[in-house]
Amino acid sequence: MTYADFFYDIKGRFMGADVSDIHEHLAFEFDIEDEEAGGAFYVEVKDGVLYVEPYEYFDRDARFICAPEVLVKIAEGEMDPVWAFTTQKLKVEGNIDKALRLKEIIEAKQREMKKAAKQAEKKAKKG
């Protein structure tokens, strides 16, 4: 898997999260350590809108460093980011208080996915 493939996959896992209730600016850089899929990208919450872009973010609140499979599990809600940090699967630099807010973004995405699944189920029952 190339960096571009990984980035667009992970972007899809984050995008769609309703972050309108997050009223502060958050900027996270993710540095992926992998020979093929390695690279940097950022996740930003600004004015209640989520952005995921394939660039470094030098004015970031926190920087996360991990392998691609770790980030996928975190983004899918299969791995708690705090647990990943304590077991050293995820390294964190910067403002730890703001870094902990990553979990809110992940939970917002999971809520949106559950909502979409319920709507699809209703539609299937009607159809």
Short mmCIF file of N, CA, C and O in Angstrom, two decimals:
data_model
loop_
_atom_site.label_atom_id
_atom_site.label_comp_id
_atom_site.label_asym_id
_atom_site.label_seq_id
_atom_site.Cartn_x
_atom_site.Cartn_y
_atom_site.Cartn_z
N MET A 1 0.86 -1.18 0.00
CA MET A 1 0.00 0.00 0.00
C MET A 1 0.90 1.24 0.00
O MET A 1 1.82 1.35 0.80
N THR A 2 0.60 2.16 -0.88
CA THR A 2 1.37 3.40 -0.96
C THR A 2 0.86 4.40 0.07
O THR A 2 -0.21 4.23 0.65
N TYR A 3 1.61 5.48 0.24
CA TYR A 3 1.17 6.55 1.15
C TYR A 3 -0.17 7.12 0.67
O TYR A 3 -1.08 7.33 1.46
N ALA A 4 -0.30 7.35 -0.63
CA ALA A 4 -1.54 7.93 -1.17
C ALA A 4 -2.72 7.00 -0.89
O ALA A 4 -3.79 7.46 -0.47
N ASP A 5 -2.54 5.71 -1.11
CA ASP A 5 -3.61 4.74 -0.83
C ASP A 5 -4.00 4.79 0.64
O ASP A 5 -5.19 4.83 0.98
N PHE A 6 -3.00 4.78 1.51
CA PHE A 6 -3.27 4.80 2.95
C PHE A 6 -3.95 6.10 3.35
O PHE A 6 -4.94 6.09 4.08
N PHE A 7 -3.45 7.22 2.85
CA PHE A 7 -4.03 8.51 3.22
C PHE A 7 -5.51 8.58 2.85
O PHE A 7 -6.34 8.96 3.67
N TYR A 8 -5.87 8.20 1.62
CA TYR A 8 -7.27 8.31 1.21
C TYR A 8 -8.15 7.31 1.96
O TYR A 8 -9.32 7.61 2.24
N ASP A 9 -7.59 6.17 2.34
CA ASP A 9 -8.35 5.23 3.16
C ASP A 9 -8.61 5.82 4.54
O ASP A 9 -9.74 5.83 5.01
N ILE A 10 -7.59 6.34 5.17
CA ILE A 10 -7.74 6.88 6.52
C ILE A 10 -8.58 8.16 6.51
O ILE A 10 -9.35 8.41 7.43
N LYS A 11 -8.46 8.95 5.46
CA LYS A 11 -9.29 10.15 5.34
C LYS A 11 -10.76 9.76 5.35
O LYS A 11 -11.58 10.39 6.03
N GLY A 12 -11.10 8.71 4.63
CA GLY A 12 -12.48 8.23 4.60
C GLY A 12 -12.96 7.76 5.96
O GLY A 12 -14.13 7.85 6.29
N ARG A 13 -12.05 7.27 6.77
CA ARG A 13 -12.41 6.79 8.11
C ARG A 13 -12.67 7.95 9.07
O ARG A 13 -13.38 7.79 10.05
N PHE A 14 -12.07 9.11 8.80
CA PHE A 14 -12.28 10.29 9.65
C PHE A 14 -13.41 11.18 9.13
O PHE A 14 -14.20 11.70 9.91
N MET A 15 -13.47 11.37 7.82
CA MET A 15 -14.43 12.31 7.26
C MET A 15 -15.86 11.85 7.53
O MET A 15 -16.15 10.68 7.59
N GLY A 16 -16.73 12.81 7.67
CA GLY A 16 -18.12 12.52 7.97
C GLY A 16 -18.42 12.61 9.45
O GLY A 16 -19.57 12.54 9.86
N ALA A 17 -17.37 12.77 10.25
CA ALA A 17 -17.59 12.91 11.69
C ALA A 17 -18.20 14.28 11.96
O ALA A 17 -17.72 15.30 11.44
N ASP A 18 -19.26 14.30 12.73
CA ASP A 18 -19.90 15.56 13.10
C ASP A 18 -19.15 16.15 14.28
O ASP A 18 -19.31 15.70 15.41
N VAL A 19 -18.32 17.13 14.01
CA VAL A 19 -17.52 17.76 15.06
C VAL A 19 -18.05 19.16 15.38
O VAL A 19 -17.34 19.98 15.96
N SER A 20 -19.30 19.41 15.03
CA SER A 20 -19.88 20.75 15.23
C SER A 20 -19.96 21.12 16.71
O SER A 20 -20.06 22.30 17.04
N ASP A 21 -19.90 20.12 17.60
CA ASP A 21 -19.94 20.43 19.03
C ASP A 21 -18.55 20.65 19.63
O ASP A 21 -18.43 20.91 20.82
N ILE A 22 -17.50 20.56 18.82
CA ILE A 22 -16.15 20.87 19.28
C ILE A 22 -15.90 22.33 18.92
O ILE A 22 -15.78 22.68 17.75
N HIS A 23 -15.85 23.16 19.94
CA HIS A 23 -15.79 24.61 19.70
C HIS A 23 -14.40 25.21 19.83
O HIS A 23 -14.26 26.42 19.83
N GLU A 24 -13.39 24.37 19.95
CA GLU A 24 -12.04 24.91 19.98
C GLU A 24 -11.27 24.40 18.77
O GLU A 24 -11.64 23.40 18.16
N HIS A 25 -10.22 25.11 18.42
CA HIS A 25 -9.39 24.70 17.30
C HIS A 25 -8.48 23.57 17.75
O HIS A 25 -7.83 23.66 18.77
N LEU A 26 -8.47 22.47 16.97
CA LEU A 26 -7.59 21.34 17.24
C LEU A 26 -6.82 21.03 15.97
O LEU A 26 -7.41 21.01 14.88
N ALA A 27 -5.53 20.82 16.09
CA ALA A 27 -4.71 20.47 14.94
C ALA A 27 -3.76 19.34 15.33
O ALA A 27 -2.95 19.49 16.24
N PHE A 28 -3.91 18.22 14.63
CA PHE A 28 -3.10 17.05 14.91
C PHE A 28 -2.34 16.64 13.66
O PHE A 28 -2.92 16.55 12.58
N GLU A 29 -1.08 16.36 13.82
CA GLU A 29 -0.30 15.78 12.74
C GLU A 29 -0.11 14.30 13.02
O GLU A 29 0.14 13.91 14.17
N PHE A 30 -0.24 13.49 12.01
CA PHE A 30 -0.01 12.06 12.11
C PHE A 30 1.20 11.71 11.26
O PHE A 30 1.21 12.00 10.06
N ASP A 31 2.19 11.13 11.88
CA ASP A 31 3.37 10.65 11.17
C ASP A 31 3.30 9.12 11.16
O ASP A 31 3.37 8.49 12.21
N ILE A 32 3.14 8.58 9.97
CA ILE A 32 2.98 7.14 9.81
C ILE A 32 4.34 6.54 9.49
O ILE A 32 4.99 6.94 8.53
N GLU A 33 4.72 5.59 10.34
CA GLU A 33 6.01 4.93 10.17
C GLU A 33 5.81 3.61 9.43
O GLU A 33 5.32 2.64 9.99
N ASP A 34 6.15 3.63 8.15
CA ASP A 34 6.03 2.44 7.32
C ASP A 34 6.86 2.67 6.08
O ASP A 34 6.90 3.78 5.55
N GLU A 35 7.51 1.62 5.61
CA GLU A 35 8.37 1.75 4.45
C GLU A 35 7.62 2.18 3.19
O GLU A 35 8.09 3.00 2.42
N GLU A 36 6.42 1.64 2.99
CA GLU A 36 5.64 1.96 1.79
C GLU A 36 4.57 3.02 2.03
O GLU A 36 4.38 3.90 1.20
N ALA A 37 3.86 2.93 3.15
CA ALA A 37 2.72 3.82 3.39
C ALA A 37 3.09 4.99 4.29
O ALA A 37 2.23 5.76 4.69
N GLY A 38 4.36 5.12 4.62
CA GLY A 38 4.79 6.16 5.54
C GLY A 38 4.64 7.56 4.97
O GLY A 38 4.72 7.78 3.77
N GLY A 39 4.39 8.51 5.88
CA GLY A 39 4.25 9.90 5.49
C GLY A 39 3.51 10.65 6.57
O GLY A 39 3.19 10.10 7.62
N ALA A 40 3.24 11.92 6.31
CA ALA A 40 2.57 12.76 7.30
C ALA A 40 1.27 13.31 6.71
O ALA A 40 1.17 13.54 5.50
N PHE A 41 0.29 13.52 7.58
CA PHE A 41 -0.93 14.21 7.22
C PHE A 41 -1.48 14.86 8.47
O PHE A 41 -1.02 14.60 9.57
N TYR A 42 -2.47 15.72 8.30
CA TYR A 42 -3.05 16.35 9.48
C TYR A 42 -4.56 16.23 9.51
O TYR A 42 -5.22 16.07 8.50
N VAL A 43 -5.06 16.30 10.75
CA VAL A 43 -6.49 16.34 11.03
C VAL A 43 -6.71 17.61 11.82
O VAL A 43 -6.03 17.85 12.82
N GLU A 44 -7.63 18.44 11.34
CA GLU A 44 -7.88 19.73 11.99
C GLU A 44 -9.38 19.92 12.20
O GLU A 44 -10.18 19.59 11.34
N VAL A 45 -9.73 20.44 13.36
CA VAL A 45 -11.09 20.88 13.63
C VAL A 45 -11.02 22.39 13.76
O VAL A 45 -10.32 22.92 14.61
N LYS A 46 -11.74 23.05 12.87
CA LYS A 46 -11.73 24.52 12.85
C LYS A 46 -13.16 24.99 12.63
O LYS A 46 -13.79 24.59 11.65
N ASP A 47 -13.66 25.78 13.55
CA ASP A 47 -15.02 26.31 13.46
C ASP A 47 -16.06 25.20 13.29
O ASP A 47 -17.01 25.32 12.52
N GLY A 48 -15.84 24.08 13.99
CA GLY A 48 -16.80 22.99 13.95
C GLY A 48 -16.78 22.16 12.68
O GLY A 48 -17.70 21.40 12.42
N VAL A 49 -15.73 22.30 11.86
CA VAL A 49 -15.61 21.55 10.61
C VAL A 49 -14.32 20.74 10.66
O VAL A 49 -13.29 21.22 11.13
N LEU A 50 -14.38 19.50 10.17
CA LEU A 50 -13.24 18.60 10.16
C LEU A 50 -12.53 18.66 8.81
O LEU A 50 -13.17 18.57 7.77
N TYR A 51 -11.22 18.78 8.87
CA TYR A 51 -10.38 18.76 7.67
C TYR A 51 -9.34 17.66 7.84
O TYR A 51 -8.78 17.50 8.93
N VAL A 52 -9.08 16.93 6.78
CA VAL A 52 -8.02 15.92 6.76
C VAL A 52 -7.25 16.14 5.48
O VAL A 52 -7.81 16.01 4.38
N GLU A 53 -5.98 16.52 5.60
CA GLU A 53 -5.19 16.88 4.42
C GLU A 53 -3.81 16.22 4.45
O GLU A 53 -3.24 16.02 5.53
N PRO A 54 -3.24 15.93 3.28
CA PRO A 54 -1.97 15.19 3.21
C PRO A 54 -0.73 16.07 3.34
O PRO A 54 0.16 16.04 2.48
N TYR A 55 -0.67 16.84 4.38
CA TYR A 55 0.47 17.74 4.57
C TYR A 55 0.89 17.70 6.03
O TYR A 55 0.12 17.36 6.91
N GLU A 56 2.13 18.13 6.27
CA GLU A 56 2.57 18.34 7.65
C GLU A 56 1.88 19.59 8.19
O GLU A 56 1.48 20.45 7.42
N TYR A 57 1.74 19.66 9.50
CA TYR A 57 1.09 20.81 10.13
C TYR A 57 2.03 21.30 11.21
O TYR A 57 2.12 20.71 12.28
N PHE A 58 2.77 22.35 10.91
CA PHE A 58 3.82 22.80 11.82
C PHE A 58 3.29 23.51 13.06
O PHE A 58 3.95 23.53 14.08
N ASP A 59 2.11 24.09 12.99
CA ASP A 59 1.53 24.78 14.14
C ASP A 59 0.51 23.88 14.83
O ASP A 59 -0.56 24.29 15.21
N ARG A 60 0.88 22.64 15.00
CA ARG A 60 -0.02 21.61 15.53
C ARG A 60 -0.09 21.66 17.06
O ARG A 60 0.83 22.13 17.72
N ASP A 61 -1.19 21.11 17.57
CA ASP A 61 -1.33 20.95 19.02
C ASP A 61 -0.63 19.69 19.49
O ASP A 61 -0.06 19.65 20.57
N ALA A 62 -0.72 18.64 18.68
CA ALA A 62 -0.12 17.36 19.04
C ALA A 62 0.31 16.62 17.78
O ALA A 62 -0.26 16.83 16.70
N ARG A 63 1.29 15.77 17.96
CA ARG A 63 1.79 14.95 16.87
C ARG A 63 1.69 13.50 17.32
O ARG A 63 2.14 13.14 18.42
N PHE A 64 1.09 12.66 16.47
CA PHE A 64 0.94 11.24 16.75
C PHE A 64 1.85 10.47 15.79
O PHE A 64 1.85 10.75 14.59
N ILE A 65 2.56 9.51 16.32
CA ILE A 65 3.48 8.71 15.51
C ILE A 65 3.13 7.24 15.74
O ILE A 65 3.08 6.78 16.88
N CYS A 66 2.86 6.54 14.63
CA CYS A 66 2.49 5.13 14.77
C CYS A 66 2.60 4.41 13.43
O CYS A 66 2.82 5.03 12.39
N ALA A 67 2.38 3.12 13.47
CA ALA A 67 2.31 2.30 12.27
C ALA A 67 0.92 2.44 11.65
O ALA A 67 -0.04 2.76 12.36
N PRO A 68 0.78 2.19 10.37
CA PRO A 68 -0.52 2.36 9.72
C PRO A 68 -1.62 1.49 10.33
O PRO A 68 -2.75 1.96 10.52
N GLU A 69 -1.32 0.26 10.67
CA GLU A 69 -2.36 -0.63 11.21
C GLU A 69 -2.85 -0.15 12.58
O GLU A 69 -4.02 -0.35 12.92
N VAL A 70 -2.00 0.51 13.34
CA VAL A 70 -2.42 1.06 14.63
C VAL A 70 -3.43 2.18 14.42
O VAL A 70 -4.48 2.22 15.06
N LEU A 71 -3.14 3.07 13.49
CA LEU A 71 -4.06 4.19 13.25
C LEU A 71 -5.39 3.69 12.70
O LEU A 71 -6.44 4.21 13.07
N VAL A 72 -5.37 2.70 11.85
CA VAL A 72 -6.62 2.15 11.32
C VAL A 72 -7.47 1.60 12.46
O VAL A 72 -8.67 1.87 12.54
N LYS A 73 -6.86 0.86 13.37
CA LYS A 73 -7.60 0.30 14.50
C LYS A 73 -8.15 1.40 15.40
O LYS A 73 -9.27 1.31 15.89
N ILE A 74 -7.36 2.45 15.61
CA ILE A 74 -7.83 3.57 16.42
C ILE A 74 -9.00 4.26 15.73
O ILE A 74 -10.03 4.55 16.34
N ALA A 75 -8.85 4.54 14.44
CA ALA A 75 -9.90 5.23 13.68
C ALA A 75 -11.19 4.42 13.63
O ALA A 75 -12.28 4.99 13.60
N GLU A 76 -11.09 3.10 13.64
CA GLU A 76 -12.27 2.23 13.59
C GLU A 76 -12.87 2.00 14.97
O GLU A 76 -13.89 1.34 15.09
N GLY A 77 -12.22 2.51 16.01
CA GLY A 77 -12.72 2.31 17.36
C GLY A 77 -12.37 0.95 17.93
O GLY A 77 -12.86 0.55 18.97
N GLU A 78 -11.49 0.22 17.24
CA GLU A 78 -11.08 -1.11 17.70
C GLU A 78 -9.95 -1.04 18.71
O GLU A 78 -9.67 -2.03 19.39
N MET A 79 -9.26 0.10 18.77
CA MET A 79 -8.16 0.27 19.71
C MET A 79 -8.30 1.64 20.37
O MET A 79 -8.43 2.65 19.67
N ASP A 80 -8.29 1.66 21.67
CA ASP A 80 -8.37 2.92 22.41
C ASP A 80 -7.05 3.66 22.27
O ASP A 80 -5.98 3.07 22.51
N PRO A 81 -7.08 4.94 21.89
CA PRO A 81 -5.82 5.67 21.72
C PRO A 81 -5.02 5.80 23.02
O PRO A 81 -3.78 5.80 22.98
N VAL A 82 -5.69 5.87 24.16
CA VAL A 82 -4.97 5.95 25.43
C VAL A 82 -4.24 4.63 25.70
O VAL A 82 -3.08 4.62 26.10
N TRP A 83 -4.91 3.52 25.41
CA TRP A 83 -4.28 2.21 25.57
C TRP A 83 -3.10 2.09 24.61
O TRP A 83 -2.04 1.59 24.98
N ALA A 84 -3.28 2.54 23.37
CA ALA A 84 -2.19 2.48 22.38
C ALA A 84 -0.98 3.28 22.86
O ALA A 84 0.16 2.86 22.68
N PHE A 85 -1.25 4.42 23.48
CA PHE A 85 -0.16 5.25 24.02
C PHE A 85 0.54 4.55 25.18
O PHE A 85 1.76 4.49 25.22
N THR A 86 -0.24 4.01 26.11
CA THR A 86 0.37 3.39 27.28
C THR A 86 1.14 2.11 26.93
O THR A 86 2.08 1.75 27.64
N THR A 87 0.77 1.44 25.85
CA THR A 87 1.49 0.25 25.41
C THR A 87 2.56 0.59 24.36
O THR A 87 3.13 -0.32 23.76
N GLN A 88 2.77 1.85 24.14
CA GLN A 88 3.81 2.39 23.23
C GLN A 88 3.60 2.01 21.77
O GLN A 88 4.52 2.00 20.98
N LYS A 89 2.37 1.75 21.40
CA LYS A 89 2.04 1.54 19.99
C LYS A 89 1.81 2.88 19.30
O LYS A 89 1.87 2.98 18.09
N LEU A 90 1.53 3.89 20.11
CA LEU A 90 1.28 5.25 19.63
C LEU A 90 2.14 6.20 20.45
O LEU A 90 2.07 6.20 21.68
N LYS A 91 2.95 6.97 19.76
CA LYS A 91 3.76 8.00 20.44
C LYS A 91 3.04 9.33 20.27
O LYS A 91 2.45 9.60 19.22
N VAL A 92 3.10 10.15 21.30
CA VAL A 92 2.43 11.44 21.26
C VAL A 92 3.42 12.51 21.70
O VAL A 92 4.08 12.37 22.72
N GLU A 93 3.45 13.59 20.93
CA GLU A 93 4.26 14.76 21.28
C GLU A 93 3.34 15.97 21.28
O GLU A 93 2.42 16.05 20.48
N GLY A 94 3.60 16.89 22.19
CA GLY A 94 2.81 18.13 22.20
C GLY A 94 1.87 18.20 23.38
O GLY A 94 2.11 17.63 24.44
N ASN A 95 0.76 18.88 23.19
CA ASN A 95 -0.22 19.14 24.23
C ASN A 95 -1.07 17.88 24.47
O ASN A 95 -1.95 17.55 23.68
N ILE A 96 -0.80 17.20 25.57
CA ILE A 96 -1.48 15.94 25.87
C ILE A 96 -2.98 16.16 26.08
O ILE A 96 -3.80 15.34 25.65
N ASP A 97 -3.36 17.26 26.73
CA ASP A 97 -4.79 17.53 26.94
C ASP A 97 -5.53 17.61 25.61
O ASP A 97 -6.61 17.05 25.44
N LYS A 98 -4.94 18.32 24.64
CA LYS A 98 -5.58 18.41 23.33
C LYS A 98 -5.47 17.09 22.57
O LYS A 98 -6.39 16.71 21.84
N ALA A 99 -4.39 16.36 22.76
CA ALA A 99 -4.24 15.06 22.10
C ALA A 99 -5.35 14.11 22.52
O ALA A 99 -5.85 13.33 21.71
N LEU A 100 -5.76 14.19 23.76
CA LEU A 100 -6.84 13.33 24.25
C LEU A 100 -8.17 13.61 23.55
O LEU A 100 -9.06 12.77 23.53
N ARG A 101 -8.29 14.77 22.95
CA ARG A 101 -9.52 15.14 22.24
C ARG A 101 -9.70 14.34 20.94
O ARG A 101 -10.78 14.33 20.36
N LEU A 102 -8.63 13.68 20.49
CA LEU A 102 -8.74 12.83 19.30
C LEU A 102 -9.86 11.81 19.47
O LEU A 102 -10.59 11.51 18.53
N LYS A 103 -10.00 11.33 20.69
CA LYS A 103 -11.03 10.34 20.97
C LYS A 103 -12.43 10.89 20.66
O LYS A 103 -13.30 10.16 20.19
N GLU A 104 -12.65 12.18 20.88
CA GLU A 104 -13.95 12.80 20.57
C GLU A 104 -14.25 12.74 19.07
O GLU A 104 -15.39 12.50 18.67
N ILE A 105 -13.23 12.96 18.26
CA ILE A 105 -13.41 12.91 16.81
C ILE A 105 -13.76 11.49 16.38
O ILE A 105 -14.67 11.28 15.57
N ILE A 106 -13.06 10.53 16.94
CA ILE A 106 -13.32 9.13 16.61
C ILE A 106 -14.73 8.73 17.04
O ILE A 106 -15.47 8.09 16.28
N GLU A 107 -15.13 9.15 18.24
CA GLU A 107 -16.47 8.83 18.72
C GLU A 107 -17.55 9.51 17.87
O GLU A 107 -18.61 8.93 17.62
N ALA A 108 -17.27 10.72 17.40
CA ALA A 108 -18.23 11.41 16.53
C ALA A 108 -18.40 10.65 15.22
O ALA A 108 -19.52 10.50 14.71
N LYS A 109 -17.32 10.14 14.68
CA LYS A 109 -17.39 9.35 13.44
C LYS A 109 -18.19 8.07 13.67
O LYS A 109 -19.02 7.68 12.85
N GLN A 110 -17.96 7.41 14.81
CA GLN A 110 -18.69 6.18 15.12
C GLN A 110 -20.18 6.44 15.26
O GLN A 110 -21.00 5.65 14.80
N ARG A 111 -20.55 7.59 15.86
CA ARG A 111 -21.97 7.94 15.96
C ARG A 111 -22.58 8.12 14.58
O ARG A 111 -23.70 7.69 14.32
N GLU A 112 -21.86 8.78 13.69
CA GLU A 112 -22.36 9.00 12.32
C GLU A 112 -22.51 7.68 11.59
O GLU A 112 -23.48 7.49 10.85
N MET A 113 -21.59 6.76 11.80
CA MET A 113 -21.68 5.45 11.14
C MET A 113 -22.88 4.66 11.65
O MET A 113 -23.59 4.02 10.86
N LYS A 114 -23.13 4.71 12.95
CA LYS A 114 -24.30 4.01 13.52
C LYS A 114 -25.59 4.62 13.01
O LYS A 114 -26.54 3.91 12.67
N LYS A 115 -25.62 5.94 12.92
CA LYS A 115 -26.80 6.64 12.41
C LYS A 115 -27.07 6.23 10.96
O LYS A 115 -28.21 5.94 10.59
N ALA A 116 -26.03 6.19 10.14
CA ALA A 116 -26.17 5.81 8.73
C ALA A 116 -26.64 4.35 8.61
O ALA A 116 -27.47 4.03 7.76
N ALA A 117 -26.12 3.49 9.48
CA ALA A 117 -26.52 2.08 9.45
C ALA A 117 -27.99 1.92 9.82
O ALA A 117 -28.71 1.13 9.20
N LYS A 118 -28.45 2.68 10.80
CA LYS A 118 -29.87 2.62 11.19
C LYS A 118 -30.77 3.11 10.07
O LYS A 118 -31.82 2.54 9.79
N GLN A 119 -30.34 4.19 9.40
CA GLN A 119 -31.13 4.72 8.28
C GLN A 119 -31.19 3.71 7.13
O GLN A 119 -32.24 3.53 6.52
N ALA A 120 -30.08 3.06 6.86
CA ALA A 120 -30.06 2.05 5.81
C ALA A 120 -30.94 0.86 6.16
O ALA A 120 -31.63 0.31 5.29
N GLU A 121 -30.94 0.50 7.44
CA GLU A 121 -31.79 -0.61 7.89
C GLU A 121 -33.26 -0.27 7.74
O GLU A 121 -34.05 -1.09 7.27
N LYS A 122 -33.64 0.95 8.12
CA LYS A 122 -35.02 1.41 7.96
C LYS A 122 -35.43 1.39 6.49
O LYS A 122 -36.52 0.97 6.14
N LYS A 123 -34.54 1.89 5.66
CA LYS A 123 -34.83 1.94 4.23
C LYS A 123 -35.00 0.54 3.65
O LYS A 123 -35.87 0.30 2.82
N ALA A 124 -34.17 -0.39 4.10
CA ALA A 124 -34.24 -1.77 3.61
C ALA A 124 -35.55 -2.43 4.04
O ALA A 124 -36.14 -3.22 3.27
N LYS A 125 -36.01 -2.11 5.25
CA LYS A 125 -37.28 -2.69 5.73
C LYS A 125 -38.46 -2.15 4.95
O LYS A 125 -39.44 -2.86 4.73
N LYS A 126 -38.39 -0.86 4.55
CA LYS A 126 -39.49 -0.24 3.79
C LYS A 126 -39.51 -0.76 2.35
O LYS A 126 -40.57 -0.83 1.75
N GLY A 127 -38.31 -0.99 1.80
CA GLY A 127 -38.18 -1.29 0.40
C GLY A 127 -38.54 -2.64 0.02
O GLY A 127 -39.10 -3.06 -0.91
#
